[in-house]
Coordinates of C-alpha atoms in Angstrom, one line a residue:
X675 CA 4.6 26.3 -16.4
X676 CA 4.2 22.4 -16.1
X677 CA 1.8 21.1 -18.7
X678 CA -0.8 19.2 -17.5
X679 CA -2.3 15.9 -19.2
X680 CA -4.3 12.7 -18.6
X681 CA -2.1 9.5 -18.4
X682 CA -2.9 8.0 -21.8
X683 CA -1.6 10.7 -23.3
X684 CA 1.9 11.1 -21.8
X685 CA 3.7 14.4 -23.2
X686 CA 6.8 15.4 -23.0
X687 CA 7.9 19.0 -21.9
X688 CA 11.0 21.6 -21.3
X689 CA 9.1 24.5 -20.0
X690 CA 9.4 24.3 -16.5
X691 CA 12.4 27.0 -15.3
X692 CA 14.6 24.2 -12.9
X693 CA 14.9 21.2 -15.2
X694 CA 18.3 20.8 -16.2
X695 CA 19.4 21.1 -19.8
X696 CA 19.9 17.7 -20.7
X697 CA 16.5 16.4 -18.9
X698 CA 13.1 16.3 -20.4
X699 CA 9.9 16.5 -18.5
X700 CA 7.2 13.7 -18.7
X701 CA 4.2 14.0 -16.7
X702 CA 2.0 10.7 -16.1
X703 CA -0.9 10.8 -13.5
X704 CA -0.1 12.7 -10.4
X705 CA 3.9 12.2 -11.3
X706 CA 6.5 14.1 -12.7
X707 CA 9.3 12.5 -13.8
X708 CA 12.8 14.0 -15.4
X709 CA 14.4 11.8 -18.0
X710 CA 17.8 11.9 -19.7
X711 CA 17.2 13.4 -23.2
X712 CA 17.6 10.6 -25.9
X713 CA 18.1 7.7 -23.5
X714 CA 15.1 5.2 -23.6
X715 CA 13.9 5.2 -20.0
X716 CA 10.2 5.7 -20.9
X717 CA 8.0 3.7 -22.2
X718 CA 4.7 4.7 -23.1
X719 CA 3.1 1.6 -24.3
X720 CA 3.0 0.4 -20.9
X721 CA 0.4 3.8 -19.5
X722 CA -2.1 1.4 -19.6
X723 CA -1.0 -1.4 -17.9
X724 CA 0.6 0.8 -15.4
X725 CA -3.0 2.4 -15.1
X726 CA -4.6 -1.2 -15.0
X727 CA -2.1 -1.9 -12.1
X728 CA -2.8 1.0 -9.5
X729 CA -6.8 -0.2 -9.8
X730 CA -6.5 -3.6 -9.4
X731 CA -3.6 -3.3 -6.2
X732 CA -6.2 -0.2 -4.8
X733 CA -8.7 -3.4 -4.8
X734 CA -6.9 -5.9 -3.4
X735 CA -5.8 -3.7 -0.5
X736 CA -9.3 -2.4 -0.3
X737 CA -10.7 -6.1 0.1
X738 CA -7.6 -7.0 2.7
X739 CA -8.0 -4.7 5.0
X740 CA -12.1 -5.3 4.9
X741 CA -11.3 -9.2 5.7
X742 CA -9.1 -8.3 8.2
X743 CA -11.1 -6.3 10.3
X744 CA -14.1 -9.3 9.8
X745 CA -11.4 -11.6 11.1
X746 CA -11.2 -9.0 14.0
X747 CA -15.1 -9.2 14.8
X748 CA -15.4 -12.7 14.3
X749 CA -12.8 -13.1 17.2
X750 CA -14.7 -10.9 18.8
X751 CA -18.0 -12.8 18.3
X752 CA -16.6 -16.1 19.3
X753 CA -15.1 -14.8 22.0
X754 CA -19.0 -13.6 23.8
X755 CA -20.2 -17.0 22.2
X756 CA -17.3 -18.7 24.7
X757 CA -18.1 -16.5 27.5
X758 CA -22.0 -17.4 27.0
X759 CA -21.3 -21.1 27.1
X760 CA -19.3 -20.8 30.1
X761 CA -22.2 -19.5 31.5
X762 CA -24.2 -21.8 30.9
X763 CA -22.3 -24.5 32.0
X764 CA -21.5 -22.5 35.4
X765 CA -25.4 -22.1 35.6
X766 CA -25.7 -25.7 35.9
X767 CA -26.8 -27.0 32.7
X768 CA -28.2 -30.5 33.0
X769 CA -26.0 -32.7 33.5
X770 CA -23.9 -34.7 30.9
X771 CA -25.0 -32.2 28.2
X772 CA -22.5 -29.6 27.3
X773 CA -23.1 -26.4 25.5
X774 CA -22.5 -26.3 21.8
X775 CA -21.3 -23.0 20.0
X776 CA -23.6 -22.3 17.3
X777 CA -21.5 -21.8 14.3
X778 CA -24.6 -20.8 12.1
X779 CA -25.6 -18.0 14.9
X780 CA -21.7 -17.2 14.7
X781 CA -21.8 -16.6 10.8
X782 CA -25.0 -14.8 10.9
X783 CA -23.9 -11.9 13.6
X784 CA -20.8 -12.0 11.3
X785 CA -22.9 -11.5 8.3
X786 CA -25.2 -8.7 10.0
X787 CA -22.1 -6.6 11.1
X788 CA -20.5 -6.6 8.0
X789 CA -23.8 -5.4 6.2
X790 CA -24.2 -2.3 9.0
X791 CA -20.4 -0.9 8.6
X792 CA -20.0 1.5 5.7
X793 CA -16.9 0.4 4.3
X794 CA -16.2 2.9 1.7
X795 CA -16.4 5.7 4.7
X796 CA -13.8 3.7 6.9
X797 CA -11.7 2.9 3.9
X798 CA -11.5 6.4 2.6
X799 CA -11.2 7.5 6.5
X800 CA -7.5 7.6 6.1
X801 CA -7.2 6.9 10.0
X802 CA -4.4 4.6 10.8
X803 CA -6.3 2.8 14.0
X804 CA -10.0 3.3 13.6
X805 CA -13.1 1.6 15.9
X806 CA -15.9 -0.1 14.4
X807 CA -18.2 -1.4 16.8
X808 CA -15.6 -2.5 19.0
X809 CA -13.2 -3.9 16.4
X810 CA -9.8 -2.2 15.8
X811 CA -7.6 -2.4 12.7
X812 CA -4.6 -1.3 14.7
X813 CA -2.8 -4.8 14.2
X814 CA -3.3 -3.6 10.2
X815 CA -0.4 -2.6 9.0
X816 CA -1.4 -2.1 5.0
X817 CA 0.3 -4.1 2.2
X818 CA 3.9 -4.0 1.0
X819 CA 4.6 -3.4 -2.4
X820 CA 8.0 -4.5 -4.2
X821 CA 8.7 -2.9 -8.1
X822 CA 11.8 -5.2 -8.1
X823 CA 12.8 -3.9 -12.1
X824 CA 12.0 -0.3 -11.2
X825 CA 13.7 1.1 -14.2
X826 CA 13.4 4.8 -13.6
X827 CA 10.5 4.3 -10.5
X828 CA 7.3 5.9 -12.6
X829 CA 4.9 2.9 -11.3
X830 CA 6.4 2.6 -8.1
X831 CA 6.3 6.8 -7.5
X832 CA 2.4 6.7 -9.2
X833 CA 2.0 3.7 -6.3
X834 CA 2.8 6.1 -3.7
X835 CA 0.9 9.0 -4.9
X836 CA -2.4 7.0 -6.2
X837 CA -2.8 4.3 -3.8
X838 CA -5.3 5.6 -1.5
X839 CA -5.7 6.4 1.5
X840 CA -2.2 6.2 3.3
X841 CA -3.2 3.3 5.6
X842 CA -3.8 0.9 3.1
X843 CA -0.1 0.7 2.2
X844 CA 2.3 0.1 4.4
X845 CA 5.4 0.4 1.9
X846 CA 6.6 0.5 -1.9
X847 CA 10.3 -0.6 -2.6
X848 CA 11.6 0.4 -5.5
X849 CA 14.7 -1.3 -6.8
X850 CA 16.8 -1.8 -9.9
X851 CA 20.3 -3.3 -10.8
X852 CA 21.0 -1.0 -12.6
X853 CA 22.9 2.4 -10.6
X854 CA 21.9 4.4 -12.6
X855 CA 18.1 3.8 -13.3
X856 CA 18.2 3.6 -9.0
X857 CA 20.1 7.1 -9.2
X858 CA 17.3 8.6 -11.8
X859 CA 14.7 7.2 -9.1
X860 CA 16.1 8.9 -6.7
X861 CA 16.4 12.5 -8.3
X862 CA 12.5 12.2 -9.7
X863 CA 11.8 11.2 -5.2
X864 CA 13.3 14.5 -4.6
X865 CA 11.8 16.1 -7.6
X866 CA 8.4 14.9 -6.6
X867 CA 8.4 16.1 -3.1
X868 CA 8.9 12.4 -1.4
X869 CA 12.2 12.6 -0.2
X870 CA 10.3 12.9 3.5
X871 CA 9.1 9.1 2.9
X872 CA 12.6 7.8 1.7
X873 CA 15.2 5.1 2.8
X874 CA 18.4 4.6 0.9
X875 CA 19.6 1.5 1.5
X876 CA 22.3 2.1 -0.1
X877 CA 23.6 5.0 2.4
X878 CA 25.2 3.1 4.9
X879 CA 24.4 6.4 7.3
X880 CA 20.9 5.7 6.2
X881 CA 18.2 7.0 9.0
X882 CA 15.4 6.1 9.1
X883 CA 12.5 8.3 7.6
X884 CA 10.0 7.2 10.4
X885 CA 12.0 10.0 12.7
X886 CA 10.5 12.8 10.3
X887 CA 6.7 11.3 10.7
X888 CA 4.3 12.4 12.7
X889 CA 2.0 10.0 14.7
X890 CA -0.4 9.2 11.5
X891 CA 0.9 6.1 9.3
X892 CA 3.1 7.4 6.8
X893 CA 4.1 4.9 4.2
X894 CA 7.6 4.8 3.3
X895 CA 9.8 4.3 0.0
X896 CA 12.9 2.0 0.0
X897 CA 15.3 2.7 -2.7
X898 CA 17.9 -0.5 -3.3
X899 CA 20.2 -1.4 -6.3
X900 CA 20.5 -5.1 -5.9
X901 CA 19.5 -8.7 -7.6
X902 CA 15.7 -8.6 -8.3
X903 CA 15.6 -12.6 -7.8
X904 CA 17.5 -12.1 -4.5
X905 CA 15.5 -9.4 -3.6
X906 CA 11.9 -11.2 -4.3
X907 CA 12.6 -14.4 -2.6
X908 CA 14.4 -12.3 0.7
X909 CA 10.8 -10.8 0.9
X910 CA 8.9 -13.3 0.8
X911 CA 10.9 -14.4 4.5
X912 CA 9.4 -10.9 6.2

């Protein structure tokens, strides 16, 4: 049996029948992780920060979706304020005097809109394309997320299972120089269930995992073992 424990107390374990002789069991959060026995891979000083991490990225992506879908509405509110001025003008206006767009009448149906949605209930709705009041998030496409010294992939791996919901991350690349930390990654995707959600970019037969989703967003992980420099600034050009 798989002992269970909060992450700021990281154990480590051997119980579980199918871990392999020289692999110890650590669990952190929702993840499991295997680890060569008495080869530094963990480190538990950093719980905390990883904990402190996966709270402040579940914010950030909380409060960029939310001003996306106000950039949605206020398109949408400028847009009637255009049609009503048009109008206006084709009503025959007086002459010489053209209709003004009232950017404080904008702000304010802005302001009122964004007081009437429950956010928390369309954040935590977990839909990939959901309407409020006319506005659609389909052009969201969540946040992408590179560990780029992955070590073993713990944060990245507690990324993909803490993050919530789905929609709010789009992907979480998880990448080391080192084989063999991206090889240890790897096993603990497969040991965790994930494998669905994986690209090796190292497999040059790699298929993509979309072709085993279904028609909700699934977010994806993409395994690579290159330069983490390289890697960070070639991201920045997506």
């Amino acid at each position: 049996m798989t002992q269970q424990h909060d992450s700021h107390n990281p154990i480590t374990s051997s119980s579980k029948n199918d871990i392999p002789t020289n692999r110890q069991l650590i669990t952190e959060g929702s993840i499991s992780m295997l680890y060569p026995k008495d080869v530094v891979f963990y480190n538990p000083v950093q719980v905390q920060n990883r904990d402190l991490s996966i709270i402040m990225i579940q914010m950030y992506a909380e409060r960029h979706y939310k001003r996306m879908m106000l950039s949605i509405q206020k398109k949408k509110i400028l847009k009637n304020e255009r049609e009503k001025m048009k109008n206006q003008k084709d009503g025959g206006s007086k002459k010489g005097k053209k209709p003004q767009m009232d950017m404080k009448e904008v702000e304010e149906q802005l302001s009122i809109y964004e007081q009437s949605v429950d956010w928390k209930k369309v954040i935590l709705s977990g839909k990939n394309a959901c309407t409020i009041d006319g506005g659609s998030d389909s052009s969201f496409k969540g946040i992408r997320i590179l560990d780029a010294l992955a070590a073993s992939g713990l944060r990245s791996l507690r990324y993909y299972k803490e993050l919530m919901p789905t929609k709010l991350i789009d992907s979480i690349t998880i990448n080391d120089l080192d084989e063999a930390a991206v090889d240890l990654a790897k096993e603990n995707i497969e040991y965790n269930d994930l494998i669905h959600a994986l690209q090796d970019h190292r497999d040059d037969n790699n298929q993509s995992a979309t072709t085993n989703h279904n028609e909700a967003h699934q977010r994806e992980i993409h395994l690579k073992n290159e330069d983490a420099t390289h890697l960070m600034y070639m991201s920045r050009q997506k």
